[in-house]
């Protein structure tokens, strides 16, 4: 039971506390990368700003952050529009309805949560093959999300369906399959979960040798994720502070 109210906790409206938390996470990330014997250039830190205001994104931008994650289109779209003056990369990390695919692609060219063939088709339809310049259309970067739980409502494809979904994505020229995304189950051992993702990644790479990226690691488990090969960390509350209306 938390005894800290939003009033006494360092809130997201305090830029000094934000800078301190960002620096602490950056240090934790650097030390895990060094312990893993990996290169910092191979790990992208995405700050997940869901439920937080535009002002917090601007503060993070001033602190050097360029990659941001959101999980709900109805919140992300107005935020991206209000921040269109900044050169940001938006990563969409939440469950995505096929009918919203076109709207999401307007601001986010990286989708971490592709989990079914109907969504692959919907994303393909968002890319207009007839570019006025005659250039090939800019591809959409996608990750296939794996569901590591038995709950089909959690989002993500069941590991047994991975190959079928990957084949659909690979057969779609405007999509660039980067790799896998997963959320470690809350009460489990994150290392066991990440080992499962690595095993699935090895299977995926038999079909798609370039799809080596691993989007995994959140506030509670980013160190473990880095030790297990994560290339894209999706970190929210450890940097932003508690979410204002996360409930
Ligand atoms: C909210 C969210 C995160 C960040 O979670 P924290 O525990 O706040 O770091 C990462 N990935 C997804 C898919 C999310 O929805």
Short mmCIF file of N, CA and C in Angstrom, two decimals, residues 60-178:
data_model
loop_
_atom_site.label_atom_id
_atom_site.label_comp_id
_atom_site.label_asym_id
_atom_site.label_seq_id
_atom_site.Cartn_x
_atom_site.Cartn_y
_atom_site.Cartn_z
N UNK A 60 11.37 16.66 -21.40
CA UNK A 60 12.26 15.55 -21.73
C UNK A 60 13.03 15.83 -23.02
N UNK A 61 12.38 16.51 -23.95
CA UNK A 61 13.07 16.89 -25.18
C UNK A 61 14.26 17.79 -24.85
N UNK A 62 14.02 18.75 -23.96
CA UNK A 62 15.11 19.65 -23.57
C UNK A 62 16.25 18.89 -22.88
N UNK A 63 15.91 17.75 -22.27
CA UNK A 63 16.93 16.93 -21.63
C UNK A 63 17.57 15.95 -22.63
N UNK A 64 17.18 16.05 -23.90
CA UNK A 64 17.85 15.26 -24.92
C UNK A 64 17.10 14.03 -25.42
N UNK A 65 15.92 13.78 -24.86
CA UNK A 65 15.17 12.59 -25.29
C UNK A 65 14.51 12.85 -26.65
N UNK A 66 14.59 11.89 -27.56
CA UNK A 66 13.97 12.03 -28.88
C UNK A 66 12.97 10.93 -29.19
N UNK A 67 13.06 9.80 -28.48
CA UNK A 67 12.16 8.67 -28.74
C UNK A 67 11.12 8.59 -27.63
N UNK A 68 9.85 8.64 -28.03
CA UNK A 68 8.75 8.63 -27.07
C UNK A 68 7.75 7.53 -27.42
N UNK A 69 7.14 6.96 -26.39
CA UNK A 69 6.16 5.90 -26.60
C UNK A 69 4.81 6.29 -26.04
N UNK A 70 3.76 5.86 -26.74
CA UNK A 70 2.38 6.06 -26.30
C UNK A 70 1.62 4.78 -26.58
N UNK A 71 0.55 4.55 -25.80
CA UNK A 71 -0.17 3.28 -26.00
C UNK A 71 -1.63 3.46 -26.38
N UNK A 72 -2.11 4.71 -26.42
CA UNK A 72 -3.52 4.89 -26.81
C UNK A 72 -3.61 6.00 -27.84
N UNK A 73 -4.21 5.66 -28.98
CA UNK A 73 -4.28 6.62 -30.07
C UNK A 73 -4.99 7.91 -29.67
N UNK A 74 -6.07 7.80 -28.91
CA UNK A 74 -6.85 9.02 -28.62
C UNK A 74 -6.06 10.00 -27.75
N UNK A 75 -5.07 9.51 -27.01
CA UNK A 75 -4.20 10.42 -26.23
C UNK A 75 -2.98 10.84 -27.06
N UNK A 76 -2.47 9.90 -27.84
CA UNK A 76 -1.22 10.15 -28.56
C UNK A 76 -1.41 11.16 -29.69
N UNK A 77 -2.53 11.07 -30.40
CA UNK A 77 -2.70 11.92 -31.59
C UNK A 77 -2.65 13.41 -31.25
N UNK A 78 -3.44 13.87 -30.25
CA UNK A 78 -3.36 15.30 -29.94
C UNK A 78 -1.99 15.70 -29.38
N UNK A 79 -1.34 14.80 -28.66
CA UNK A 79 0.00 15.10 -28.13
C UNK A 79 0.99 15.28 -29.27
N UNK A 80 0.96 14.35 -30.22
CA UNK A 80 1.88 14.44 -31.36
C UNK A 80 1.61 15.72 -32.14
N UNK A 81 0.34 16.08 -32.28
CA UNK A 81 0.00 17.29 -33.03
C UNK A 81 0.52 18.53 -32.31
N UNK A 82 0.39 18.56 -30.98
CA UNK A 82 0.84 19.71 -30.20
C UNK A 82 2.36 19.83 -30.18
N UNK A 83 3.05 18.75 -30.52
CA UNK A 83 4.52 18.71 -30.46
C UNK A 83 5.13 18.62 -31.85
N UNK A 84 4.32 18.93 -32.87
CA UNK A 84 4.78 18.76 -34.25
C UNK A 84 5.98 19.65 -34.57
N UNK A 85 6.22 20.69 -33.76
CA UNK A 85 7.38 21.57 -34.00
C UNK A 85 8.69 20.90 -33.59
N UNK A 86 8.63 19.81 -32.84
CA UNK A 86 9.86 19.13 -32.40
C UNK A 86 10.12 17.92 -33.30
N UNK A 87 11.39 17.58 -33.47
CA UNK A 87 11.73 16.42 -34.28
C UNK A 87 11.79 15.18 -33.38
N UNK A 88 10.64 14.53 -33.24
CA UNK A 88 10.51 13.39 -32.33
C UNK A 88 10.23 12.13 -33.12
N UNK A 89 10.58 11.00 -32.55
CA UNK A 89 10.14 9.72 -33.09
C UNK A 89 9.13 9.13 -32.11
N UNK A 90 7.90 8.93 -32.59
CA UNK A 90 6.85 8.32 -31.76
C UNK A 90 6.81 6.83 -32.02
N UNK A 91 6.78 6.08 -30.92
CA UNK A 91 6.66 4.63 -30.98
C UNK A 91 5.29 4.26 -30.43
N UNK A 92 4.49 3.56 -31.22
CA UNK A 92 3.19 3.14 -30.72
C UNK A 92 3.35 1.77 -30.07
N UNK A 93 3.03 1.67 -28.77
CA UNK A 93 3.32 0.44 -28.02
C UNK A 93 2.07 -0.27 -27.49
N UNK A 94 0.87 0.28 -27.76
CA UNK A 94 -0.34 -0.31 -27.19
C UNK A 94 -1.13 -1.12 -28.20
N UNK A 95 -2.17 -1.76 -27.70
CA UNK A 95 -3.02 -2.53 -28.60
C UNK A 95 -3.63 -1.59 -29.64
N UNK A 96 -3.64 -2.05 -30.88
CA UNK A 96 -4.04 -1.18 -31.98
C UNK A 96 -5.18 -1.82 -32.77
N UNK A 97 -6.31 -1.11 -32.83
CA UNK A 97 -7.43 -1.57 -33.65
C UNK A 97 -7.11 -1.31 -35.12
N UNK A 98 -7.46 -2.25 -35.96
CA UNK A 98 -7.14 -2.11 -37.39
C UNK A 98 -7.72 -0.83 -37.97
N UNK A 99 -8.92 -0.44 -37.52
CA UNK A 99 -9.55 0.75 -38.12
C UNK A 99 -8.82 2.04 -37.71
N UNK A 100 -7.95 1.97 -36.71
CA UNK A 100 -7.19 3.17 -36.32
C UNK A 100 -5.79 3.18 -36.93
N UNK A 101 -5.45 2.15 -37.70
CA UNK A 101 -4.08 2.03 -38.20
C UNK A 101 -3.67 3.25 -39.00
N UNK A 102 -4.54 3.69 -39.91
CA UNK A 102 -4.17 4.81 -40.77
C UNK A 102 -3.89 6.07 -39.94
N UNK A 103 -4.74 6.32 -38.96
CA UNK A 103 -4.57 7.53 -38.14
C UNK A 103 -3.28 7.46 -37.33
N UNK A 104 -2.94 6.30 -36.82
CA UNK A 104 -1.72 6.17 -36.01
C UNK A 104 -0.47 6.38 -36.86
N UNK A 105 -0.52 5.87 -38.09
CA UNK A 105 0.63 6.00 -38.99
C UNK A 105 0.93 7.46 -39.34
N UNK A 106 -0.06 8.32 -39.18
CA UNK A 106 0.16 9.74 -39.46
C UNK A 106 1.27 10.34 -38.60
N UNK A 107 1.41 9.85 -37.37
CA UNK A 107 2.44 10.43 -36.49
C UNK A 107 3.48 9.41 -36.01
N UNK A 108 3.13 8.13 -36.11
CA UNK A 108 4.03 7.12 -35.56
C UNK A 108 4.43 6.14 -36.64
N UNK A 109 5.73 6.11 -36.97
CA UNK A 109 6.18 5.18 -38.01
C UNK A 109 6.83 3.94 -37.41
N UNK A 110 6.70 3.75 -36.11
CA UNK A 110 7.20 2.53 -35.47
C UNK A 110 6.06 1.96 -34.64
N UNK A 111 5.64 0.75 -34.97
CA UNK A 111 4.54 0.10 -34.26
C UNK A 111 5.11 -1.14 -33.57
N UNK A 112 5.08 -1.13 -32.22
CA UNK A 112 5.68 -2.23 -31.46
C UNK A 112 4.71 -3.37 -31.18
N UNK A 113 3.45 -3.20 -31.54
CA UNK A 113 2.40 -4.09 -31.03
C UNK A 113 1.63 -4.78 -32.14
N UNK A 114 2.32 -5.21 -33.18
CA UNK A 114 1.63 -5.93 -34.26
C UNK A 114 1.43 -7.37 -33.80
N UNK A 115 0.17 -7.79 -33.76
CA UNK A 115 -0.11 -9.10 -33.17
C UNK A 115 -1.11 -9.94 -33.96
N UNK A 116 -1.46 -9.48 -35.17
CA UNK A 116 -2.38 -10.32 -35.96
C UNK A 116 -2.32 -9.91 -37.42
N UNK A 117 -2.67 -10.86 -38.27
CA UNK A 117 -2.56 -10.65 -39.71
C UNK A 117 -3.49 -9.54 -40.19
N UNK A 118 -4.67 -9.40 -39.57
CA UNK A 118 -5.59 -8.35 -40.03
C UNK A 118 -4.97 -6.97 -39.81
N UNK A 119 -4.16 -6.82 -38.77
CA UNK A 119 -3.49 -5.53 -38.53
C UNK A 119 -2.36 -5.31 -39.56
N UNK A 120 -1.65 -6.37 -39.90
CA UNK A 120 -0.63 -6.26 -40.96
C UNK A 120 -1.28 -5.75 -42.24
N UNK A 121 -2.45 -6.31 -42.57
CA UNK A 121 -3.14 -5.88 -43.80
C UNK A 121 -3.59 -4.43 -43.68
N UNK A 122 -4.10 -4.06 -42.53
CA UNK A 122 -4.58 -2.68 -42.35
C UNK A 122 -3.41 -1.70 -42.46
N UNK A 123 -2.25 -2.05 -41.90
CA UNK A 123 -1.09 -1.17 -42.00
C UNK A 123 -0.63 -1.06 -43.45
N UNK A 124 -0.67 -2.16 -44.17
CA UNK A 124 -0.25 -2.15 -45.57
C UNK A 124 -1.11 -1.18 -46.37
N UNK A 125 -2.40 -1.13 -46.05
CA UNK A 125 -3.32 -0.26 -46.79
C UNK A 125 -3.09 1.21 -46.50
N UNK A 126 -2.34 1.52 -45.40
CA UNK A 126 -2.10 2.92 -45.07
C UNK A 126 -1.01 3.53 -45.94
N UNK A 127 -0.22 2.69 -46.59
CA UNK A 127 0.91 3.21 -47.36
C UNK A 127 0.49 3.34 -48.82
N UNK A 128 0.53 4.57 -49.30
CA UNK A 128 0.16 4.85 -50.68
C UNK A 128 1.34 4.53 -51.58
N UNK A 129 1.22 3.53 -52.44
CA UNK A 129 2.37 3.14 -53.27
C UNK A 129 2.74 4.21 -54.30
N UNK A 130 1.80 5.08 -54.64
CA UNK A 130 2.10 6.09 -55.67
C UNK A 130 2.66 7.35 -55.03
N UNK A 131 3.96 7.40 -54.87
CA UNK A 131 4.61 8.59 -54.30
C UNK A 131 4.82 9.62 -55.39
N UNK A 132 4.52 10.89 -55.14
CA UNK A 132 4.69 11.91 -56.17
C UNK A 132 6.13 11.99 -56.67
N UNK A 133 7.09 11.69 -55.81
CA UNK A 133 8.49 11.79 -56.18
C UNK A 133 8.97 10.59 -56.99
N UNK A 134 8.14 9.55 -57.05
CA UNK A 134 8.58 8.33 -57.70
C UNK A 134 9.43 7.44 -56.80
N UNK A 135 9.74 7.92 -55.58
CA UNK A 135 10.50 7.11 -54.63
C UNK A 135 9.59 6.02 -54.05
N UNK A 136 10.21 4.98 -53.55
CA UNK A 136 9.42 3.97 -52.84
C UNK A 136 8.86 4.61 -51.57
N UNK A 137 7.66 4.22 -51.14
CA UNK A 137 7.12 4.80 -49.92
C UNK A 137 7.98 4.44 -48.71
N UNK A 138 8.04 5.37 -47.76
CA UNK A 138 8.82 5.12 -46.55
C UNK A 138 8.20 3.95 -45.80
N UNK A 139 9.01 2.93 -45.48
CA UNK A 139 8.43 1.77 -44.81
C UNK A 139 8.03 2.09 -43.37
N UNK A 140 7.10 1.29 -42.88
CA UNK A 140 6.70 1.37 -41.47
C UNK A 140 7.50 0.32 -40.72
N UNK A 141 8.18 0.72 -39.67
CA UNK A 141 8.92 -0.23 -38.84
C UNK A 141 7.94 -0.93 -37.90
N UNK A 142 7.97 -2.24 -37.90
CA UNK A 142 7.08 -2.96 -36.98
C UNK A 142 7.84 -3.99 -36.15
N UNK A 143 7.28 -4.20 -34.96
CA UNK A 143 7.70 -5.30 -34.10
C UNK A 143 6.49 -6.22 -33.95
N UNK A 144 6.72 -7.50 -33.94
CA UNK A 144 5.64 -8.43 -33.60
C UNK A 144 5.64 -8.59 -32.08
N UNK A 145 4.46 -8.33 -31.49
CA UNK A 145 4.35 -8.49 -30.04
C UNK A 145 4.00 -9.92 -29.69
N UNK A 146 4.77 -10.50 -28.79
CA UNK A 146 4.52 -11.86 -28.30
C UNK A 146 3.73 -11.78 -27.01
N UNK A 147 2.74 -12.62 -26.88
CA UNK A 147 2.00 -12.71 -25.62
C UNK A 147 2.65 -13.81 -24.77
N UNK A 148 3.19 -13.43 -23.64
CA UNK A 148 3.88 -14.40 -22.77
C UNK A 148 2.95 -14.94 -21.69
N UNK A 149 1.67 -14.58 -21.74
CA UNK A 149 0.72 -15.08 -20.74
C UNK A 149 -0.27 -16.02 -21.42
N UNK A 150 -1.14 -16.64 -20.61
CA UNK A 150 -2.19 -17.49 -21.18
C UNK A 150 -3.45 -16.69 -21.46
N UNK A 151 -3.41 -15.39 -21.18
CA UNK A 151 -4.59 -14.55 -21.33
C UNK A 151 -4.58 -13.90 -22.71
N UNK A 152 -5.48 -14.36 -23.57
CA UNK A 152 -5.49 -13.88 -24.96
C UNK A 152 -5.82 -12.39 -25.05
N UNK A 153 -6.40 -11.81 -23.99
CA UNK A 153 -6.76 -10.38 -24.02
C UNK A 153 -5.57 -9.46 -23.75
N UNK A 154 -4.42 -10.02 -23.42
CA UNK A 154 -3.28 -9.19 -23.05
C UNK A 154 -2.62 -8.50 -24.24
N UNK A 155 -2.96 -8.88 -25.43
CA UNK A 155 -2.27 -8.33 -26.59
C UNK A 155 -1.04 -9.17 -26.88
N UNK A 156 -0.71 -9.29 -28.16
CA UNK A 156 0.42 -10.12 -28.54
C UNK A 156 -0.07 -11.42 -29.15
N UNK A 157 0.78 -11.96 -30.01
CA UNK A 157 0.46 -13.21 -30.67
C UNK A 157 0.96 -14.36 -29.80
N UNK A 158 0.22 -15.46 -29.79
CA UNK A 158 0.70 -16.65 -29.07
C UNK A 158 1.99 -17.12 -29.77
N UNK A 159 3.00 -17.51 -28.97
CA UNK A 159 4.28 -17.90 -29.59
C UNK A 159 4.13 -18.92 -30.72
N UNK A 160 3.15 -19.82 -30.61
CA UNK A 160 2.98 -20.84 -31.65
C UNK A 160 2.55 -20.23 -33.00
N UNK A 161 1.96 -19.03 -32.96
CA UNK A 161 1.48 -18.40 -34.20
C UNK A 161 2.51 -17.44 -34.81
N UNK A 162 3.70 -17.38 -34.20
CA UNK A 162 4.68 -16.38 -34.62
C UNK A 162 5.04 -16.49 -36.10
N UNK A 163 5.36 -17.68 -36.56
CA UNK A 163 5.84 -17.83 -37.94
C UNK A 163 4.79 -17.39 -38.95
N UNK A 164 3.53 -17.77 -38.70
CA UNK A 164 2.47 -17.43 -39.65
C UNK A 164 2.33 -15.91 -39.77
N UNK A 165 2.37 -15.24 -38.63
CA UNK A 165 2.24 -13.78 -38.64
C UNK A 165 3.46 -13.14 -39.30
N UNK A 166 4.64 -13.66 -38.99
CA UNK A 166 5.87 -13.10 -39.56
C UNK A 166 5.86 -13.24 -41.08
N UNK A 167 5.38 -14.38 -41.57
CA UNK A 167 5.33 -14.56 -43.02
C UNK A 167 4.43 -13.53 -43.68
N UNK A 168 3.31 -13.24 -43.02
CA UNK A 168 2.41 -12.21 -43.55
C UNK A 168 3.09 -10.86 -43.60
N UNK A 169 3.83 -10.53 -42.54
CA UNK A 169 4.51 -9.23 -42.49
C UNK A 169 5.63 -9.17 -43.53
N UNK A 170 6.36 -10.27 -43.67
CA UNK A 170 7.47 -10.29 -44.62
C UNK A 170 6.99 -10.21 -46.06
N UNK A 171 5.75 -10.65 -46.28
CA UNK A 171 5.19 -10.57 -47.62
C UNK A 171 4.60 -9.21 -47.94
N UNK A 172 4.77 -8.25 -47.06
CA UNK A 172 4.18 -6.91 -47.21
C UNK A 172 5.31 -5.90 -47.36
N UNK A 173 5.61 -5.47 -48.58
CA UNK A 173 6.83 -4.69 -48.83
C UNK A 173 6.92 -3.38 -48.04
N UNK A 174 5.82 -2.74 -47.73
CA UNK A 174 5.91 -1.44 -47.05
C UNK A 174 6.16 -1.59 -45.56
N UNK A 175 6.20 -2.81 -45.05
CA UNK A 175 6.48 -3.01 -43.63
C UNK A 175 7.90 -3.53 -43.48
N UNK A 176 8.64 -2.97 -42.53
CA UNK A 176 9.99 -3.46 -42.24
C UNK A 176 9.94 -4.13 -40.87
N UNK A 177 10.02 -5.45 -40.88
CA UNK A 177 9.93 -6.20 -39.63
C UNK A 177 11.25 -6.11 -38.89
N UNK A 178 11.24 -5.43 -37.74
CA UNK A 178 12.46 -5.19 -36.98
C UNK A 178 12.76 -6.31 -35.99
#
